[in-house]
Amino acid sequence: MAEAVVSMVIEGVTGALVEEVKFLGGVRDQIEHAQIELLLMQGFLKDADAKQEDNKVVRIWVQIIRDAAYDLEDVIESFALKVALKRGGNVKLVLKRFACIFSEGVNLHKIGSEIERITTKLSKLRLSLQSYDIKQIKGTQYEGATSFERQREQRKTYPHVTERDPIGLEEDVKKLASQLVKEEKGLQVVSIWGMGGSGKTTLAKQVYGHNEDVKRHFDCFGWVCVSQQCQVKEVLEDILIQLTCATKKEEKEEILKMKKDQIAKRLCIIQKEKKCLVVLDDIWTPDAWNSLKPGFPIGEETKTRILVTTRKKDIAKIAGENCFVHESSALDDKKSWELFKKIAISGRDQTNSKIDAEKETLGKKMLQHCAGLPLAITVLAGLVARKVTVEEWKTVYENVDVYIRRGTNLDQEYKGDQERAGASWVLALSYDDLPYRLKLCFLYLGHFPEDYEIPVKRLAQLWIAEGFISSGSQRHGSVEVLEDVAYACLIELVERCMVQVGTFGSTKKIKTCHLHDLMRDLCLVKAEEENFLHVVNFTKAATIPQVRRLGVYLEEKCVDRFPPTRNDHLRSLLFFVDPEYKFANWKKNFLRSVACNFKLLRVLKFEGIRGEKVELPSNIGNLVHLRFLSLKGSRVESLPSSLGNLVCLQTLDLRLSGQTVKVPNVIWKMKELRHLYLPFGYRGKLKLATLGNLQSLVNVAGADCDLTHLAELTNLRKLLIRGGVKNMEETLKSTGITFNHLRSLSLSRPLSLSLRVDDDDDEGKPMNMVLSCPHIYKLQLSGIIREQSLEGLQGYENLTKMSLWATGLQLESLKILEKIPNLRMLYLGCCFDGNVAEVVVSEEGYPNLEFLELWGLMGLKSWRIEKGGMPSLRRLSISYCSELRAVPEGLENVTTLKELKIHSMYRRFCSRVGEGGEDFYKIQHVPSLLITGIEEDREVDN
């Protein structure tokens, strides 16, 4: 890790900022000397990092080097901050005009002396390393885009990433499914028990999500992870929300207002009325089970079943005679090799029988140490999957023995807990094999709470803000490269089986990810070893350690201010609200104390903090090093003009909760901005034409949109405009503007305004803008559109996701939509205004559509799919279509359909799809049918 830290500091002290400082008298020589010393040191640190585990003295030396490199970075950035404050906090040009500021009497000699002192210290440390036989290794293990380029060149597939049928679980899935669907009276509990990493959760997911017998048998489903920190009320709330399919905000809020005993009572009623399957994943203690018991109809007649996963045998048997216990068993040698081979070898473009035979021999020897543990096998296979030669495999094999003999800090962490220590050696081996930049990226994941689904785009923004991602070796010169390189880093961590995929987006890119709990344990242990980050559960008495990165898990307690401990080293401060639907209450001056005490912050994530009104203080402008600032979902009522001082910002997220706020016209100063998310319906006029690096612009008011200026933002990928754009049609026609760079476009007008638009008002013709964006892959339209304008979409080959809301579609428009060649996801909401009674999908319609949602389609009475239509459809959702008489005709021919959801439809509609109903033949092949919110019948016009 010292190599990673020094490499980051090298990039910082050779950047444009420091190059300007160098030309000022008194510091130039010292900075150049520091740059040279760091470059010399870098070559030794790869070897030092590798040897520190076996040599305590080297380990101490490496830690001192790491801290000294951090100190050097702090000296330079602290100096910039002092200069900024000397100018009264007005730093709008501080990074551009250092020379004129330095001349105002700042003590350059003192700064130069401090740089020289640290450099001398580093020099002595480097010489000391050589005396311990630390060798200089030329070249770095990972340059900025090496992974990105290598990924494109290898063209290798990784089937384990989207694995739906894990090896060796078929019989176990059948056994558990048969237990769950048994027609027995009373609450039955099925427990999966086994050591950490043995595949308990994977097995439960296969039973819960992919077994057709289970899907057909139960009416409703709920899955919760019962971690050691979970509150009982939160878990019961989560179960109730899932069992009732409470998707609307009002429905969720109603549940969240209920007391714990009310929730438990309602849960019991639902579970007696319906066949429910509830999964309680990862229960640790008897107390956890006993505290949840009031939410289940124990001792009463019910067909509900509970599926439990646990590492504790006593927990597995806690339900007594009504409990079936299944022990997750280790894989045998054959299945172990099958799993290993599928990840490590299968899918390569080129094979060589001799080389493959040697790899098989080495692989089977390494597998002997995995003891059939799926997690250990998966991680080890992910490690060697990136090793091409036999020699590289031999090196890993030799290291396996070293790690087994040495043990790891995780072994100490899990002392006396063999359930968690089983895979520790292979996890540590996999971590140490990471290139230095990937180590930084991996350790950063330790900020996030257990079982947290991490949004990939947000993660990339954080990595970039921290300086982990470099585009120096890219040839394209485009600002968008950093995001692509960040995604390539994530892909490599996934391919190494160190990060797990959560969900995919419409373009098949990873949308969310998470860590296995054992991998998170490793992450936190290594982060603590390296003093990389610290995680605290916030209380009034909490103290903040002197670390550079801090993750804070918030409670509901109301405190006056953040613990006032000053920390001149803290660079990253991420707050997490728990639970998701609760509000943490904080005093108004909370953020003021943050800005006062942590002046070197680069990252501030202050999301979801609601309750008492919070003001963004004027001294936020003193945090001039901020690269990332997010107030998303927080109740912030005012934004100061001092925001304009934050000229280093790359990501600014102001999607606030609560009333409309005024945004000061200072954002134009933030010329490094890459992602800007404005408040919904903000007040104020903004100038944005100077933001040439911008990639995401969300919630911008139509009144602030000058199309000619927007077209000049050639790095813009995502654009969401709210409200009409003046003179849109005239501007587009007269200038011939095209937005070739845009990939995601959303145009939204308030429904009341949309319905009043006449044919002469070009603000009501969003298709004029759409047809100027030929390469978009996501399109969302809210407001009336002209059906004849849709014709151009037939040639939009990149368009994969489309959402239409209150658009006043005509029948001809749908005939055009079905011809969009690569459309995968389509949402139709309140689109017809009563003017479309029947929809017919042609035999070649929607060739690649995988998901279709029909919501509130007034006047729609029938939907017919001709044979051959929608051949790829996997999921169909129908809600609030009050006049629709039946599920689509021809649905029986859509053999790919796996899931049908029906919500808030009349009882006569729902009864038709039940067993024996008129439409059952249409959906009997569908594994998952979910009907919720059934409405009582009433007379409708036929």
Tab-separated table of N, CA and C in Angstrom, residues 44 47-48 51 55 58 127-136:
chain	number	residue	atom	x	y	z
A	44	PHE	N	11.375	0.937	-4.968
A	44	PHE	CA	11.668	-0.005	-3.884
A	44	PHE	C	10.407	-0.500	-3.183
A	47	ASP	N	8.697	-4.136	-3.735
A	47	ASP	CA	9.358	-5.226	-3.029
A	47	ASP	C	9.131	-5.122	-1.522
A	48	ALA	N	9.158	-3.883	-1.007
A	48	ALA	CA	8.946	-3.685	0.424
A	48	ALA	C	7.550	-4.098	0.846
A	51	LYS	N	7.343	-7.809	1.191
A	51	LYS	CA	8.124	-8.438	2.266
A	51	LYS	C	7.714	-8.006	3.664
A	55	ASN	N	8.585	-9.427	7.818
A	55	ASN	CA	9.651	-8.694	8.476
A	55	ASN	C	9.045	-7.485	9.179
A	58	VAL	N	10.675	-4.047	8.386
A	58	VAL	CA	10.281	-3.529	7.076
A	58	VAL	C	8.857	-2.992	7.136
A	127	LEU	N	17.304	4.618	1.984
A	127	LEU	CA	18.604	3.979	2.212
A	127	LEU	C	18.476	2.848	3.234
A	128	SER	N	17.618	3.043	4.232
A	128	SER	CA	17.411	1.989	5.233
A	128	SER	C	16.787	0.753	4.608
A	129	LEU	N	15.863	0.951	3.680
A	129	LEU	CA	15.237	-0.185	3.019
A	129	LEU	C	16.272	-1.024	2.276
A	130	GLN	N	17.218	-0.374	1.628
A	130	GLN	CA	18.238	-1.108	0.886
A	130	GLN	C	19.069	-1.999	1.804
A	131	SER	N	19.265	-1.562	3.036
A	131	SER	CA	20.038	-2.383	3.983
A	131	SER	C	19.286	-3.631	4.407
A	132	TYR	N	17.977	-3.674	4.153
A	132	TYR	CA	17.186	-4.868	4.471
A	132	TYR	C	16.897	-5.684	3.218
A	133	ASP	N	17.777	-5.565	2.246
A	133	ASP	CA	17.707	-6.348	1.012
A	133	ASP	C	16.409	-6.091	0.241
A	134	ILE	N	15.929	-4.857	0.313
A	134	ILE	CA	14.775	-4.462	-0.494
A	134	ILE	C	15.302	-4.003	-1.840
A	135	LYS	N	14.835	-4.640	-2.891
A	135	LYS	CA	15.352	-4.373	-4.233
A	135	LYS	C	14.470	-3.384	-4.979
A	136	GLN	N	15.084	-2.663	-5.904
A	136	GLN	CA	14.337	-1.731	-6.742
A	136	GLN	C	13.756	-2.487	-7.930
